[in-house]
mmCIF file of C-alpha atoms in Angstrom:
data_model
loop_
_atom_site.group_PDB
_atom_site.id
_atom_site.type_symbol
_atom_site.label_atom_id
_atom_site.label_comp_id
_atom_site.label_asym_id
_atom_site.label_seq_id
_atom_site.Cartn_x
_atom_site.Cartn_y
_atom_site.Cartn_z
ATOM 1 C CA PRO F 267 -1.425 16.769 -54.983
ATOM 2 C CA ALA F 268 2.037 16.780 -53.442
ATOM 3 C CA ARG F 269 0.458 16.875 -49.990
ATOM 4 C CA SER F 270 -0.845 13.367 -50.608
ATOM 5 C CA LEU F 271 2.670 12.080 -51.227
ATOM 6 C CA LEU F 272 3.818 13.417 -47.861
ATOM 7 C CA LEU F 273 0.938 11.891 -45.905
ATOM 8 C CA PRO F 274 2.824 8.712 -44.903
ATOM 9 C CA LEU F 275 5.674 10.817 -43.501
ATOM 10 C CA VAL F 276 3.204 12.980 -41.583
ATOM 11 C CA THR F 277 1.538 9.835 -40.226
ATOM 12 C CA ILE F 278 4.873 8.370 -39.120
ATOM 13 C CA VAL F 279 5.982 11.570 -37.383
ATOM 14 C CA GLY F 280 2.567 12.163 -35.829
ATOM 15 C CA SER F 281 2.313 8.592 -34.579
ATOM 16 C CA LEU F 282 5.762 8.718 -32.994
ATOM 17 C CA ILE F 283 4.974 12.046 -31.327
ATOM 18 C CA GLY F 284 1.729 10.519 -30.049
ATOM 19 C CA GLY F 285 3.656 7.521 -28.696
ATOM 20 C CA LEU F 286 6.126 9.828 -26.981
ATOM 21 C CA LEU F 287 3.315 11.868 -25.403
ATOM 22 C CA ALA F 288 1.551 8.700 -24.246
ATOM 23 C CA TRP F 289 4.792 7.469 -22.670
ATOM 24 C CA VAL F 290 5.290 10.791 -20.859
ATOM 25 C CA LEU F 291 1.717 10.757 -19.530
ATOM 26 C CA LEU F 292 2.012 7.147 -18.395
ATOM 27 C CA SER F 293 5.311 7.963 -16.699
ATOM 28 C CA TRP F 294 3.608 10.637 -14.616
ATOM 29 C CA PHE F 295 0.832 8.367 -13.381
ATOM 30 C CA HIS F 296 2.372 4.899 -13.184
ATOM 31 C CA THR F 297 5.542 3.512 -11.677
ATOM 32 C CA SER F 298 5.728 0.557 -14.067
ATOM 33 C CA VAL F 299 6.025 1.959 -17.588
ATOM 34 C CA PRO F 300 7.519 0.253 -20.648
ATOM 35 C CA GLU F 301 10.833 1.542 -21.958
ATOM 36 C CA LEU F 302 10.522 4.518 -24.308
ATOM 37 C CA THR F 303 12.089 2.487 -27.110
ATOM 38 C CA ASP F 304 9.474 -0.242 -26.592
ATOM 39 C CA THR F 305 6.692 2.344 -26.644
ATOM 40 C CA LEU F 306 8.002 3.804 -29.902
ATOM 41 C CA ALA F 307 8.415 0.318 -31.387
ATOM 42 C CA VAL F 308 4.793 -0.454 -30.500
ATOM 43 C CA THR F 309 3.681 2.863 -31.989
ATOM 44 C CA SER F 310 5.649 2.053 -35.144
ATOM 45 C CA GLY F 311 3.276 -0.784 -35.923
ATOM 46 C CA PHE F 312 0.989 1.828 -37.531
ATOM 47 C CA GLY F 313 -1.935 -0.581 -37.326
ATOM 48 C CA TYR F 314 -0.052 -3.537 -38.861
ATOM 49 C CA TYR F 315 -0.678 -5.749 -35.853
ATOM 50 C CA SER F 316 0.275 -9.109 -37.339
ATOM 51 C CA LEU F 317 3.820 -8.126 -38.333
ATOM 52 C CA SER F 318 4.725 -5.716 -35.557
ATOM 53 C CA SER F 319 3.538 -8.150 -32.880
ATOM 54 C CA VAL F 320 5.641 -10.970 -34.308
ATOM 55 C CA LEU F 321 8.751 -8.781 -34.579
ATOM 56 C CA LEU F 322 8.326 -7.539 -31.028
ATOM 57 C CA ASP F 323 7.560 -10.987 -29.618
ATOM 58 C CA GLU F 324 10.785 -12.362 -31.072
ATOM 59 C CA GLN F 325 12.963 -9.500 -29.837
ATOM 60 C CA ARG F 326 11.241 -7.960 -26.797
ATOM 61 C CA GLY F 327 8.969 -10.718 -25.506
ATOM 62 C CA PRO F 328 5.280 -11.515 -25.233
ATOM 63 C CA MET F 329 4.325 -8.559 -23.024
ATOM 64 C CA VAL F 330 5.476 -5.920 -25.525
ATOM 65 C CA ALA F 331 4.033 -7.991 -28.396
ATOM 66 C CA THR F 332 0.649 -8.167 -26.683
ATOM 67 C CA ILE F 333 0.652 -4.420 -26.096
ATOM 68 C CA ALA F 334 1.493 -3.917 -29.788
ATOM 69 C CA LEU F 335 -1.328 -6.210 -30.851
ATOM 70 C CA ALA F 336 -3.843 -4.393 -28.639
ATOM 71 C CA ALA F 337 -2.624 -0.906 -29.620
ATOM 72 C CA ASN F 338 -2.714 -1.654 -33.336
ATOM 73 C CA LEU F 339 -6.137 -3.307 -33.184
ATOM 74 C CA LEU F 340 -7.389 -0.321 -31.212
ATOM 75 C CA ARG F 341 -6.025 2.048 -33.858
ATOM 76 C CA GLU F 342 -7.906 0.185 -36.555
ATOM 77 C CA LEU F 343 -11.112 -0.038 -34.540
ATOM 78 C CA LEU F 344 -11.062 3.639 -33.567
ATOM 79 C CA THR F 345 -10.517 4.614 -37.195
ATOM 80 C CA LEU F 346 -13.524 2.559 -38.260
ATOM 81 C CA LEU F 347 -15.712 3.991 -35.485
ATOM 82 C CA THR F 348 -14.640 7.631 -35.654
ATOM 83 C CA ALA F 349 -14.278 8.143 -39.419
ATOM 84 C CA PRO F 350 -17.269 10.507 -39.713
ATOM 85 C CA MET F 351 -15.980 12.671 -36.870
ATOM 86 C CA LEU F 352 -12.425 12.656 -38.211
ATOM 87 C CA ARG F 353 -13.741 13.831 -41.585
ATOM 88 C CA LYS F 354 -15.875 16.546 -40.036
ATOM 89 C CA TRP F 355 -13.202 17.890 -37.672
ATOM 90 C CA PHE F 356 -9.963 17.338 -39.582
ATOM 91 C CA GLY F 357 -10.792 16.420 -43.192
ATOM 92 C CA PRO F 358 -10.474 13.274 -45.303
ATOM 93 C CA TYR F 359 -6.716 12.929 -44.887
ATOM 94 C CA ALA F 360 -7.262 12.394 -41.153
ATOM 95 C CA ILE F 361 -9.200 9.196 -41.801
ATOM 96 C CA ILE F 362 -6.407 7.868 -43.987
ATOM 97 C CA SER F 363 -3.698 8.860 -41.518
ATOM 98 C CA SER F 364 -5.595 7.416 -38.591
ATOM 99 C CA GLY F 365 -5.901 4.092 -40.383
ATOM 100 C CA GLY F 366 -2.135 3.827 -40.765
ATOM 101 C CA ALA F 367 -1.045 0.709 -42.611
ATOM 102 C CA THR F 368 -4.659 -0.492 -42.729
ATOM 103 C CA SER F 369 -5.637 2.421 -44.977
ATOM 104 C CA MET F 370 -5.032 0.212 -48.015
ATOM 105 C CA ASP F 371 -7.302 -2.598 -46.859
ATOM 106 C CA THR F 372 -9.438 -2.666 -43.714
ATOM 107 C CA THR F 373 -10.056 1.062 -43.294
ATOM 108 C CA LEU F 374 -10.117 1.824 -47.039
ATOM 109 C CA PRO F 375 -13.931 1.522 -47.253
ATOM 110 C CA VAL F 376 -14.499 4.145 -44.536
ATOM 111 C CA ALA F 377 -11.907 6.457 -46.080
ATOM 112 C CA VAL F 378 -13.766 6.242 -49.382
ATOM 113 C CA ARG F 379 -17.224 6.449 -47.826
ATOM 114 C CA TYR F 380 -16.526 9.510 -45.717
ATOM 115 C CA GLY F 381 -13.755 11.108 -47.765
ATOM 116 C CA GLY F 382 -14.863 10.312 -51.284
ATOM 117 C CA SER F 383 -13.697 7.949 -54.011
ATOM 118 C CA ARG F 384 -10.989 10.364 -55.126
ATOM 119 C CA TYR F 385 -9.129 9.521 -51.890
ATOM 120 C CA ALA F 386 -8.933 5.783 -52.656
ATOM 121 C CA PRO F 387 -5.571 5.971 -54.502
ATOM 122 C CA VAL F 388 -4.099 8.155 -51.744
ATOM 123 C CA SER F 389 -5.340 5.708 -49.129
ATOM 124 C CA VAL F 390 -3.843 2.696 -50.934
ATOM 125 C CA TYR F 391 -0.535 4.508 -51.471
ATOM 126 C CA HIS F 392 -0.451 5.579 -47.811
ATOM 127 C CA GLY F 393 -1.169 2.067 -46.555
ATOM 128 C CA PHE F 394 1.426 0.541 -48.856
ATOM 129 C CA VAL F 395 4.191 2.934 -47.796
ATOM 130 C CA LEU F 396 3.454 2.373 -44.109
ATOM 131 C CA THR F 397 3.239 -1.392 -44.557
ATOM 132 C CA VAL F 398 6.693 -1.386 -46.140
ATOM 133 C CA ALA F 399 8.040 0.969 -43.440
ATOM 134 C CA VAL F 400 6.799 -1.012 -40.417
ATOM 135 C CA PRO F 401 9.523 -3.701 -40.295
ATOM 136 C CA PHE F 402 12.277 -1.120 -40.717
ATOM 137 C CA ILE F 403 11.010 1.341 -38.119
ATOM 138 C CA VAL F 404 10.043 -1.314 -35.553
ATOM 139 C CA SER F 405 13.445 -2.963 -36.020
ATOM 140 C CA PHE F 406 15.138 0.421 -35.622
ATOM 141 C CA PHE F 407 13.602 0.917 -32.170
ATOM 142 C CA ILE F 408 14.370 -2.684 -31.164
ATOM 143 C CA THR F 409 18.001 -2.150 -32.194
ATOM 144 C CA LEU F 410 18.106 1.234 -30.466
ATOM 145 C CA HIS F 411 16.889 -0.430 -27.268
ATOM 146 C CA SER F 412 19.660 -3.038 -27.444
ATOM 147 C CA TRP F 413 22.246 -0.405 -28.276
ATOM 148 C CA LEU F 414 21.221 1.803 -25.342
ATOM 149 C CA LEU F 415 21.441 -1.180 -22.965
ATOM 150 C CA ASN F 416 25.016 -1.819 -24.047
ATOM 151 C CA LEU F 417 26.285 1.729 -23.529
ATOM 152 C CA PRO F 418 29.020 1.990 -20.910
ATOM 153 C CA ALA F 419 27.805 3.436 -17.634
#
């Protein structure tokens, strides 16, 4: 259905909102918080830890890259571990969305196992679209960070 075609967009928007909320919560409880643009760049990895970490290491340094690696691995691991609960509480699209870019490879088996084989094409499509989007969206937030630093005071 058409809803399936929109799933990558929903995942992107939902992930960025989640990153924003995490940044706000961290800001309340910690004095040393990454820049919002860095947080959104990390969130924009959508589980694609190998590429997003490299992009961030080159442009923002090893600390942000390490956070991206950990966050994206955690996303994948939590998807694998919570797939039955995601299916029960939110439906099969939640498993696919939670997997992010990994929904076409690593988390595909759990999406199919707990969602059904009819969700395999949706999962592959979703993972492909997010995989293609990662370098553009991560680069956007890296560029936005640089641009904001160069604004006149």
